Structure formats: structure tokens, C-alpha cells
Tab-separated table of C-alpha atoms in Angstrom:
chain	number	residue	atom	x	y	z
A	20	MET	CA	32.314	0.220	-13.140
A	21	THR	CA	30.176	-2.917	-12.765
A	22	ASP	CA	27.698	-4.761	-14.373
A	23	ASP	CA	24.121	-5.189	-13.318
A	24	VAL	CA	23.363	-8.621	-11.771
A	25	ALA	CA	20.714	-10.453	-14.089
A	26	VAL	CA	17.563	-11.051	-11.434
A	27	ASP	CA	15.951	-14.082	-12.349
A	28	PHE	CA	11.971	-13.373	-12.642
A	29	GLY	CA	11.472	-17.200	-13.446
A	30	GLU	CA	8.410	-18.739	-14.622
A	31	ASN	CA	6.180	-15.909	-13.252
A	32	GLY	CA	7.889	-13.218	-13.846
A	33	LEU	CA	7.926	-12.321	-10.192
A	34	VAL	CA	10.884	-11.969	-7.277
A	35	PRO	CA	9.795	-11.789	-3.606
A	36	ALA	CA	11.340	-8.506	-2.126
A	37	VAL	CA	12.418	-8.117	1.429
A	38	ALA	CA	11.884	-4.627	2.495
A	39	GLN	CA	13.927	-3.507	5.607
A	40	ASP	CA	14.789	-0.259	7.387
A	41	ALA	CA	18.294	0.908	6.454
A	42	ASP	CA	19.354	2.446	9.594
A	43	THR	CA	17.692	-0.042	12.218
A	44	GLY	CA	17.237	-2.997	10.109
A	45	GLU	CA	13.754	-4.035	11.305
A	46	VAL	CA	12.277	-6.114	8.528
A	47	LEU	CA	9.114	-4.342	7.688
A	48	MET	CA	7.560	-6.512	4.809
A	49	LEU	CA	7.626	-8.865	1.859
A	50	ALA	CA	6.105	-7.846	-1.910
A	51	TYR	CA	6.636	-9.186	-4.928
A	52	VAL	CA	8.581	-7.384	-7.525
A	53	SER	CA	8.382	-7.585	-11.471
A	54	PRO	CA	10.945	-6.257	-13.818
A	55	GLU	CA	9.305	-3.228	-14.404
A	56	ALA	CA	9.023	-2.533	-10.712
A	57	LEU	CA	12.448	-3.091	-10.200
A	58	GLU	CA	12.990	-0.598	-13.294
A	59	ARG	CA	10.609	2.123	-11.634
A	60	THR	CA	11.760	1.885	-8.220
A	61	ARG	CA	15.715	2.091	-9.767
A	62	GLU	CA	14.551	5.094	-11.692
A	63	THR	CA	12.524	6.870	-9.025
A	64	GLY	CA	14.448	5.808	-5.898
A	65	THR	CA	10.504	5.461	-4.641
A	66	ALA	CA	9.716	1.510	-3.922
A	67	HIS	CA	8.026	-0.139	-6.343
A	68	TYR	CA	6.266	-3.687	-6.364
A	69	TYR	CA	3.922	-5.994	-7.854
A	70	SER	CA	0.586	-6.605	-6.482
A	71	ARG	CA	-0.711	-10.093	-7.525
A	72	SER	CA	-3.824	-9.834	-5.870
A	73	ARG	CA	-4.857	-6.434	-8.535
A	74	ASP	CA	-2.831	-8.016	-11.088
A	75	GLU	CA	-0.895	-4.512	-11.640
A	76	LEU	CA	2.479	-2.688	-10.384
A	77	TRP	CA	2.286	-0.144	-7.353
A	78	GLU	CA	4.076	2.583	-5.751
A	79	LYS	CA	4.411	2.127	-1.807
A	80	GLY	CA	2.571	4.887	-0.412
A	81	ALA	CA	0.572	5.926	-3.422
A	82	THR	CA	-2.355	6.059	-1.471
A	83	SER	CA	-0.915	6.096	2.409
A	84	GLY	CA	1.752	8.860	1.810
A	85	HIS	CA	3.752	5.681	3.540
A	86	THR	CA	6.282	5.898	1.388
A	87	GLN	CA	9.899	3.647	1.221
A	88	ASP	CA	13.027	5.794	-0.270
A	89	VAL	CA	15.252	3.102	-1.404
A	90	GLN	CA	18.712	3.601	-0.351
A	91	GLU	CA	19.768	0.643	-1.770
A	92	VAL	CA	18.617	-2.875	-3.804
A	93	ARG	CA	20.199	-5.940	-3.074
A	94	VAL	CA	20.147	-9.278	-4.713
A	95	ASP	CA	20.513	-12.971	-3.476
A	96	CYS	CA	23.368	-15.285	-4.451
A	97	ASP	CA	20.693	-16.846	-6.748
A	98	ALA	CA	19.507	-13.521	-8.560
A	99	ASP	CA	15.573	-14.124	-7.694
A	100	THR	CA	15.156	-12.493	-4.417
A	101	LEU	CA	15.521	-8.882	-3.374
A	102	LEU	CA	16.275	-6.309	-0.426
A	103	TYR	CA	15.155	-3.003	-0.690
A	104	LEU	CA	17.043	-1.245	2.571
A	105	VAL	CA	14.373	1.710	2.665
A	106	ASP	CA	13.516	4.802	4.260
A	107	GLN	CA	10.158	3.988	5.666
A	108	ALA	CA	7.832	7.386	6.114
A	109	GLY	CA	5.072	6.264	8.360
A	110	GLY	CA	4.128	2.543	8.197
A	111	ALA	CA	4.626	-0.224	6.143
A	112	CYS	CA	1.851	-2.552	6.862
A	113	HIS	CA	-1.708	-1.795	5.746
A	114	THR	CA	-3.237	-2.615	8.844
A	115	GLY	CA	-1.543	0.796	10.482
A	116	HIS	CA	1.087	-1.216	11.879
A	117	ARG	CA	4.893	-0.200	11.324
A	118	SER	CA	5.679	-3.654	9.750
A	119	CYS	CA	4.214	-6.467	8.547
A	120	PHE	CA	5.664	-8.492	10.818
A	121	TYR	CA	3.987	-7.354	14.189
A	122	ARG	CA	2.745	-10.608	16.050
A	123	THR	CA	3.776	-13.696	16.510
A	124	VAL	CA	2.725	-16.847	15.471
A	125	ASP	CA	1.068	-17.403	18.792
A	126	GLY	CA	-1.307	-14.127	18.136
A	127	GLU	CA	0.794	-11.967	20.196
A	128	ASN	CA	1.091	-8.122	19.355
A	129	VAL	CA	4.875	-7.137	19.389
A	130	GLY	CA	4.689	-4.412	16.959
A	131	GLU	CA	3.971	-0.810	16.817
A	132	LYS	CA	1.061	0.557	15.311
A	133	VAL	CA	1.547	4.148	13.993
A	134	PHE	CA	-1.721	4.978	11.445
A	135	ASP	CA	-5.488	4.533	11.665
A	136	PRO	CA	-6.038	2.358	8.553
A	137	ASP	CA	-9.699	3.527	8.500
A	138	ALA	CA	-8.671	7.043	8.185
A	139	VAL	CA	-6.200	6.383	5.390
A	140	TYR	CA	-7.793	4.000	2.745
A	141	ASP	CA	-11.511	4.021	1.630
A	142	ASP	CA	-12.626	0.513	1.330
């Protein structure tokens, strides 16, 4: 049996977490995780994050249905960044794209749009 790694949540109590498709390796998104979000992710097997703009814990896909089933959580060498290896249902990005990294810095759209955000989110 191994001991859990002590994640360094730093002064603000958050660490970045990269969500990556467990099968393809595609990087889907980056979000922030609090100790509670990590605990909920580990308990439920579904990705939980911390919204800095809303100042609250959130479960990925709770509104859209585009959940992330977490296959594994990895921690980097400094224990201050997480990697969620996930099975993504639908799109990871609120814009309707499969990945939040759907465009180049030159503005070229290189990603796949998989849903209509206007049909999913009430703004």
C-alpha cells in the first residue's frame, strides 16, 4: 500500500488541473481544484473543480450533461498541479467544442464543435 501524495494547494488553496482524454491523450481543458474538489472527485469518480469567478465548487457536466468520468488523477513532481485522465461525455468546452484548446494563437479554428451551447445553457 502507498501513501497519498500531499498536494500543495499553496496560499490561495487552489491548484491547476489539466483534463486529458484517457484514451486519445487530447488535452481538453484546464481548471482549478480546491482540496474539497479533489476529495469529491476521488469519492465520486466524476470531475469536480473550483470556479474562481463564481467562488464555488462545481461538478463538470452538472448543467450540460457533458461529464468527465475520471479514470486516474496524477500529480506533478512538485505536487502543485494535477492531471485528470478522463472519459469525456460530449464537449469539454462551454463554447460547444470538444476541447477548450480549439483555436491557434493566429485565430484558426482547429477543433471540433460537438454541441450548440445556446441549446444547453440558459444565459
